[in-house]
Amino acid sequence: MSTENEPETPPRRLLWTLLVAAVLLAADQLTKWWAVDTLTDRAPIPVIGDFIRFRLLYNPGAAFSLGSGSTWIFAILAAVAVVALLWISRKVRSAGWAISLGLLLGGATTHLGDRLFREPGFARGHVVDFIDYNGWFVGNVADIALFFGAVSLFVLSFRGVPIEGVKQTAAE
């Protein structure tokens, strides 16, 4: 058990990272299941006027359907990201880093699952997207988590919060 002045040990923070990733994975896959079940062969459903709508798409590429002919490459990149995030998460002592990495790990894992197990086949699967942002972008819950995970990592880095725990000052 850690004291007030010591950061928590990596295994406990690793559990936080894995918990955030698992919750995100479940939420993303459940909402995708809902989208496929509810939105197939339907017109877009307005949520906030035309600004946010539910509209089902199957994305073979990356963001904005870039690289749609290279789905297998995105499967490999997602697998590498999952392994790298797990490796980095082993030394996390900072709660902020643990949560941020959990968001990224969950997003990468659920996208990897889509690439591996959805149609049209193994390592060529399309990601289910259903949240339409005024026609600018159609995404899913994992995309939201990936965005906030990336932004929070930027903020943590900008603020100088080390992955190993609380920032030390010269007086300490």
PDB file of C-alpha atoms in Angstrom:
ATOM      1  CA  MET A   1       0.000   0.000   0.000  1.00  0.00           C
ATOM      2  CA  SER A   2       1.321   3.451  -0.836  1.00  0.00           C
ATOM      3  CA  THR A   3       1.573   6.381   1.521  1.00  0.00           C
ATOM      4  CA  GLU A   4       0.399   9.892   0.748  1.00  0.00           C
ATOM      5  CA  ASN A   5       3.830  10.952  -0.547  1.00  0.00           C
ATOM      6  CA  GLU A   6       4.493   7.859  -2.656  1.00  0.00           C
ATOM      7  CA  PRO A   7       2.804   7.098  -5.967  1.00  0.00           C
ATOM      8  CA  GLU A   8       0.854   3.864  -6.224  1.00  0.00           C
ATOM      9  CA  THR A   9       2.741   0.865  -7.485  1.00  0.00           C
ATOM     10  CA  PRO A  10       2.559   0.052 -11.196  1.00  0.00           C
ATOM     11  CA  PRO A  11       0.414  -3.097 -10.813  1.00  0.00           C
ATOM     12  CA  ARG A  12      -2.445  -1.129  -9.235  1.00  0.00           C
ATOM     13  CA  ARG A  13      -2.295   1.556 -11.941  1.00  0.00           C
ATOM     14  CA  LEU A  14      -2.041  -1.163 -14.588  1.00  0.00           C
ATOM     15  CA  LEU A  15      -5.311  -2.544 -13.243  1.00  0.00           C
ATOM     16  CA  TRP A  16      -6.873   0.920 -13.685  1.00  0.00           C
ATOM     17  CA  THR A  17      -5.627   1.049 -17.270  1.00  0.00           C
ATOM     18  CA  LEU A  18      -7.022  -2.419 -17.987  1.00  0.00           C
ATOM     19  CA  LEU A  19     -10.328  -1.595 -16.276  1.00  0.00           C
ATOM     20  CA  VAL A  20     -10.799   1.592 -18.324  1.00  0.00           C
ATOM     21  CA  ALA A  21      -9.909  -0.337 -21.491  1.00  0.00           C
ATOM     22  CA  ALA A  22     -12.323  -3.182 -20.650  1.00  0.00           C
ATOM     23  CA  VAL A  23     -15.224  -0.819 -19.892  1.00  0.00           C
ATOM     24  CA  LEU A  24     -14.581   1.066 -23.114  1.00  0.00           C
ATOM     25  CA  LEU A  25     -14.338  -2.156 -25.118  1.00  0.00           C
ATOM     26  CA  ALA A  26     -17.683  -3.338 -23.735  1.00  0.00           C
ATOM     27  CA  ALA A  27     -19.391   0.034 -24.265  1.00  0.00           C
ATOM     28  CA  ASP A  28     -18.073   0.342 -27.817  1.00  0.00           C
ATOM     29  CA  GLN A  29     -19.056  -3.165 -28.853  1.00  0.00           C
ATOM     30  CA  LEU A  30     -22.501  -2.894 -27.231  1.00  0.00           C
ATOM     31  CA  THR A  31     -23.207   0.400 -29.009  1.00  0.00           C
ATOM     32  CA  LYS A  32     -21.998  -1.085 -32.304  1.00  0.00           C
ATOM     33  CA  TRP A  33     -24.271  -4.078 -31.777  1.00  0.00           C
ATOM     34  CA  TRP A  34     -27.136  -1.643 -31.128  1.00  0.00           C
ATOM     35  CA  ALA A  35     -26.249   0.391 -34.232  1.00  0.00           C
ATOM     36  CA  VAL A  36     -26.143  -2.635 -36.527  1.00  0.00           C
ATOM     37  CA  ASP A  37     -29.395  -3.985 -35.071  1.00  0.00           C
ATOM     38  CA  THR A  38     -31.260  -0.665 -35.110  1.00  0.00           C
ATOM     39  CA  LEU A  39     -29.824   1.376 -37.970  1.00  0.00           C
ATOM     40  CA  THR A  40     -29.418  -1.179 -40.764  1.00  0.00           C
ATOM     41  CA  ASP A  41     -31.445  -0.078 -43.806  1.00  0.00           C
ATOM     42  CA  ARG A  42     -32.745   3.033 -42.009  1.00  0.00           C
ATOM     43  CA  ALA A  43     -32.487   6.698 -42.780  1.00  0.00           C
ATOM     44  CA  PRO A  44     -30.289   8.725 -40.418  1.00  0.00           C
ATOM     45  CA  ILE A  45     -31.876   9.404 -37.033  1.00  0.00           C
ATOM     46  CA  PRO A  46     -31.476  13.006 -35.813  1.00  0.00           C
ATOM     47  CA  VAL A  47     -30.169  13.238 -32.248  1.00  0.00           C
ATOM     48  CA  ILE A  48     -29.359  16.970 -32.098  1.00  0.00           C
ATOM     49  CA  GLY A  49     -30.982  18.140 -35.311  1.00  0.00           C
ATOM     50  CA  ASP A  50     -28.725  17.423 -38.256  1.00  0.00           C
ATOM     51  CA  PHE A  51     -25.661  18.304 -36.195  1.00  0.00           C
ATOM     52  CA  ILE A  52     -25.485  14.860 -34.524  1.00  0.00           C
ATOM     53  CA  ARG A  53     -27.246  11.957 -36.201  1.00  0.00           C
ATOM     54  CA  PHE A  54     -27.104   8.180 -35.963  1.00  0.00           C
ATOM     55  CA  ARG A  55     -26.208   6.772 -39.379  1.00  0.00           C
ATOM     56  CA  LEU A  56     -24.699   3.321 -39.946  1.00  0.00           C
ATOM     57  CA  LEU A  57     -21.498   3.019 -41.965  1.00  0.00           C
ATOM     58  CA  TYR A  58     -18.890   0.300 -42.306  1.00  0.00           C
ATOM     59  CA  ASN A  59     -15.447   1.883 -42.540  1.00  0.00           C
ATOM     60  CA  PRO A  60     -12.700  -0.165 -44.245  1.00  0.00           C
ATOM     61  CA  GLY A  61     -10.093   2.578 -43.718  1.00  0.00           C
ATOM     62  CA  ALA A  62      -8.777   4.891 -41.053  1.00  0.00           C
ATOM     63  CA  ALA A  63     -10.347   8.186 -40.010  1.00  0.00           C
ATOM     64  CA  PHE A  64     -12.373   9.752 -42.820  1.00  0.00           C
ATOM     65  CA  SER A  65     -12.116   6.363 -44.662  1.00  0.00           C
ATOM     66  CA  LEU A  66      -8.516   7.122 -45.656  1.00  0.00           C
ATOM     67  CA  GLY A  67      -6.645   4.074 -46.932  1.00  0.00           C
ATOM     68  CA  SER A  68      -9.789   2.013 -47.459  1.00  0.00           C
ATOM     69  CA  GLY A  69      -7.863  -0.449 -49.656  1.00  0.00           C
ATOM     70  CA  SER A  70      -5.360  -1.159 -46.878  1.00  0.00           C
ATOM     71  CA  THR A  71      -7.546  -2.597 -44.133  1.00  0.00           C
ATOM     72  CA  TRP A  72      -5.033  -5.347 -43.290  1.00  0.00           C
ATOM     73  CA  ILE A  73      -2.375  -2.684 -42.617  1.00  0.00           C
ATOM     74  CA  PHE A  74      -4.698  -1.031 -40.102  1.00  0.00           C
ATOM     75  CA  ALA A  75      -5.193  -4.408 -38.418  1.00  0.00           C
ATOM     76  CA  ILE A  76      -1.416  -4.759 -38.030  1.00  0.00           C
ATOM     77  CA  LEU A  77      -1.053  -1.175 -36.784  1.00  0.00           C
ATOM     78  CA  ALA A  78      -3.847  -1.695 -34.244  1.00  0.00           C
ATOM     79  CA  ALA A  79      -2.183  -4.893 -32.997  1.00  0.00           C
ATOM     80  CA  VAL A  80       1.158  -3.082 -32.631  1.00  0.00           C
ATOM     81  CA  ALA A  81      -0.605  -0.237 -30.783  1.00  0.00           C
ATOM     82  CA  VAL A  82      -2.278  -2.681 -28.366  1.00  0.00           C
ATOM     83  CA  VAL A  83       1.038  -4.394 -27.581  1.00  0.00           C
ATOM     84  CA  ALA A  84       2.878  -1.060 -27.201  1.00  0.00           C
ATOM     85  CA  LEU A  85       0.182   0.379 -24.921  1.00  0.00           C
ATOM     86  CA  LEU A  86       0.245  -2.739 -22.738  1.00  0.00           C
ATOM     87  CA  TRP A  87       4.049  -2.528 -22.539  1.00  0.00           C
ATOM     88  CA  ILE A  88       4.022   1.161 -21.605  1.00  0.00           C
ATOM     89  CA  SER A  89       1.189   0.666 -19.104  1.00  0.00           C
ATOM     90  CA  ARG A  90       3.321  -1.678 -17.006  1.00  0.00           C
ATOM     91  CA  LYS A  91       5.341   1.218 -15.554  1.00  0.00           C
ATOM     92  CA  VAL A  92       2.527   3.737 -15.035  1.00  0.00           C
ATOM     93  CA  ARG A  93       2.209   5.190 -11.555  1.00  0.00           C
ATOM     94  CA  SER A  94       0.221   8.300 -12.453  1.00  0.00           C
ATOM     95  CA  ALA A  95      -3.574   8.072 -12.348  1.00  0.00           C
ATOM     96  CA  GLY A  96      -3.908  10.483 -15.274  1.00  0.00           C
ATOM     97  CA  TRP A  97      -1.569   8.423 -17.431  1.00  0.00           C
ATOM     98  CA  ALA A  98      -3.311   5.188 -16.409  1.00  0.00           C
ATOM     99  CA  ILE A  99      -6.713   6.507 -17.473  1.00  0.00           C
ATOM    100  CA  SER A 100      -5.385   8.080 -20.673  1.00  0.00           C
ATOM    101  CA  LEU A 101      -3.592   4.911 -21.696  1.00  0.00           C
ATOM    102  CA  GLY A 102      -6.719   2.930 -20.818  1.00  0.00           C
ATOM    103  CA  LEU A 103      -8.758   5.051 -23.227  1.00  0.00           C
ATOM    104  CA  LEU A 104      -6.188   4.501 -25.980  1.00  0.00           C
ATOM    105  CA  LEU A 105      -5.852   0.785 -25.212  1.00  0.00           C
ATOM    106  CA  GLY A 106      -9.616   0.259 -25.218  1.00  0.00           C
ATOM    107  CA  GLY A 107     -10.031   2.153 -28.490  1.00  0.00           C
ATOM    108  CA  ALA A 108      -7.183   0.326 -30.202  1.00  0.00           C
ATOM    109  CA  THR A 109      -8.382  -3.057 -28.931  1.00  0.00           C
ATOM    110  CA  THR A 110     -11.963  -2.610 -30.091  1.00  0.00           C
ATOM    111  CA  HIS A 111     -10.828  -1.373 -33.511  1.00  0.00           C
ATOM    112  CA  LEU A 112      -8.477  -4.372 -33.746  1.00  0.00           C
ATOM    113  CA  GLY A 113     -11.408  -6.641 -32.929  1.00  0.00           C
ATOM    114  CA  ASP A 114     -13.465  -5.075 -35.701  1.00  0.00           C
ATOM    115  CA  ARG A 115     -10.596  -5.484 -38.165  1.00  0.00           C
ATOM    116  CA  LEU A 116     -10.080  -9.121 -37.229  1.00  0.00           C
ATOM    117  CA  PHE A 117     -13.623 -10.413 -36.804  1.00  0.00           C
ATOM    118  CA  ARG A 118     -16.074  -8.333 -38.827  1.00  0.00           C
ATOM    119  CA  GLU A 119     -17.020  -8.728 -42.471  1.00  0.00           C
ATOM    120  CA  PRO A 120     -15.640  -9.061 -45.082  1.00  0.00           C
ATOM    121  CA  GLY A 121     -13.118 -11.320 -43.319  1.00  0.00           C
ATOM    122  CA  PHE A 122     -10.170 -11.825 -40.994  1.00  0.00           C
ATOM    123  CA  ALA A 123      -7.782  -8.837 -40.926  1.00  0.00           C
ATOM    124  CA  ARG A 124      -9.994  -7.109 -43.527  1.00  0.00           C
ATOM    125  CA  GLY A 125     -12.975  -6.302 -41.325  1.00  0.00           C
ATOM    126  CA  HIS A 126     -14.676  -2.948 -41.416  1.00  0.00           C
ATOM    127  CA  VAL A 127     -15.148  -0.779 -38.338  1.00  0.00           C
ATOM    128  CA  VAL A 128     -18.774   0.019 -37.482  1.00  0.00           C
ATOM    129  CA  ASP A 129     -19.310   3.788 -37.378  1.00  0.00           C
ATOM    130  CA  PHE A 130     -22.659   5.338 -36.509  1.00  0.00           C
ATOM    131  CA  ILE A 131     -22.278   8.770 -34.875  1.00  0.00           C
ATOM    132  CA  ASP A 132     -22.487  11.338 -37.677  1.00  0.00           C
ATOM    133  CA  TYR A 133     -21.104  14.758 -36.777  1.00  0.00           C
ATOM    134  CA  ASN A 134     -22.929  17.010 -39.246  1.00  0.00           C
ATOM    135  CA  GLY A 135     -21.496  15.082 -42.189  1.00  0.00           C
ATOM    136  CA  TRP A 136     -17.917  16.032 -41.274  1.00  0.00           C
ATOM    137  CA  PHE A 137     -17.055  12.713 -39.653  1.00  0.00           C
ATOM    138  CA  VAL A 138     -18.829   9.476 -38.743  1.00  0.00           C
ATOM    139  CA  GLY A 139     -17.370   7.640 -35.769  1.00  0.00           C
ATOM    140  CA  ASN A 140     -18.132   5.482 -32.776  1.00  0.00           C
ATOM    141  CA  VAL A 141     -17.555   5.329 -29.013  1.00  0.00           C
ATOM    142  CA  ALA A 142     -13.969   4.097 -29.470  1.00  0.00           C
ATOM    143  CA  ASP A 143     -13.168   7.117 -31.638  1.00  0.00           C
ATOM    144  CA  ILE A 144     -14.381   9.430 -28.881  1.00  0.00           C
ATOM    145  CA  ALA A 145     -12.183   7.612 -26.357  1.00  0.00           C
ATOM    146  CA  LEU A 146      -9.170   7.695 -28.687  1.00  0.00           C
ATOM    147  CA  PHE A 147      -9.626  11.447 -29.134  1.00  0.00           C
ATOM    148  CA  PHE A 148      -9.893  12.156 -25.397  1.00  0.00           C
ATOM    149  CA  GLY A 149      -7.051   9.737 -24.618  1.00  0.00           C
ATOM    150  CA  ALA A 150      -4.764  11.502 -27.094  1.00  0.00           C
ATOM    151  CA  VAL A 151      -5.748  14.970 -25.856  1.00  0.00           C
ATOM    152  CA  SER A 152      -5.208  13.973 -22.229  1.00  0.00           C
ATOM    153  CA  LEU A 153      -1.758  12.526 -23.051  1.00  0.00           C
ATOM    154  CA  PHE A 154      -0.877  15.814 -24.716  1.00  0.00           C
ATOM    155  CA  VAL A 155      -2.062  17.766 -21.664  1.00  0.00           C
ATOM    156  CA  LEU A 156      -0.189  15.472 -19.243  1.00  0.00           C
ATOM    157  CA  SER A 157       2.982  15.800 -21.305  1.00  0.00           C
ATOM    158  CA  PHE A 158       2.594  19.570 -21.652  1.00  0.00           C
ATOM    159  CA  ARG A 159       2.127  19.892 -17.885  1.00  0.00           C
ATOM    160  CA  GLY A 160       5.224  17.754 -17.272  1.00  0.00           C
ATOM    161  CA  VAL A 161       3.422  14.949 -15.448  1.00  0.00           C
ATOM    162  CA  PRO A 162       5.738  11.935 -15.663  1.00  0.00           C
ATOM    163  CA  ILE A 163       4.364   8.514 -16.429  1.00  0.00           C
ATOM    164  CA  GLU A 164       6.046   7.215 -13.264  1.00  0.00           C
ATOM    165  CA  GLY A 165       4.022   9.440 -10.941  1.00  0.00           C
ATOM    166  CA  VAL A 166       3.866  12.855  -9.349  1.00  0.00           C
ATOM    167  CA  LYS A 167       6.190  15.542 -10.713  1.00  0.00           C
ATOM    168  CA  GLN A 168       9.130  16.213  -8.390  1.00  0.00           C
ATOM    169  CA  THR A 169      10.094  19.811  -7.646  1.00  0.00           C
ATOM    170  CA  ALA A 170      13.582  21.123  -6.922  1.00  0.00           C
ATOM    171  CA  ALA A 171      12.631  21.664  -3.243  1.00  0.00           C
ATOM    172  CA  GLU A 172      11.890  17.972  -2.798  1.00  0.00           C
TER     173      GLU A 172
END
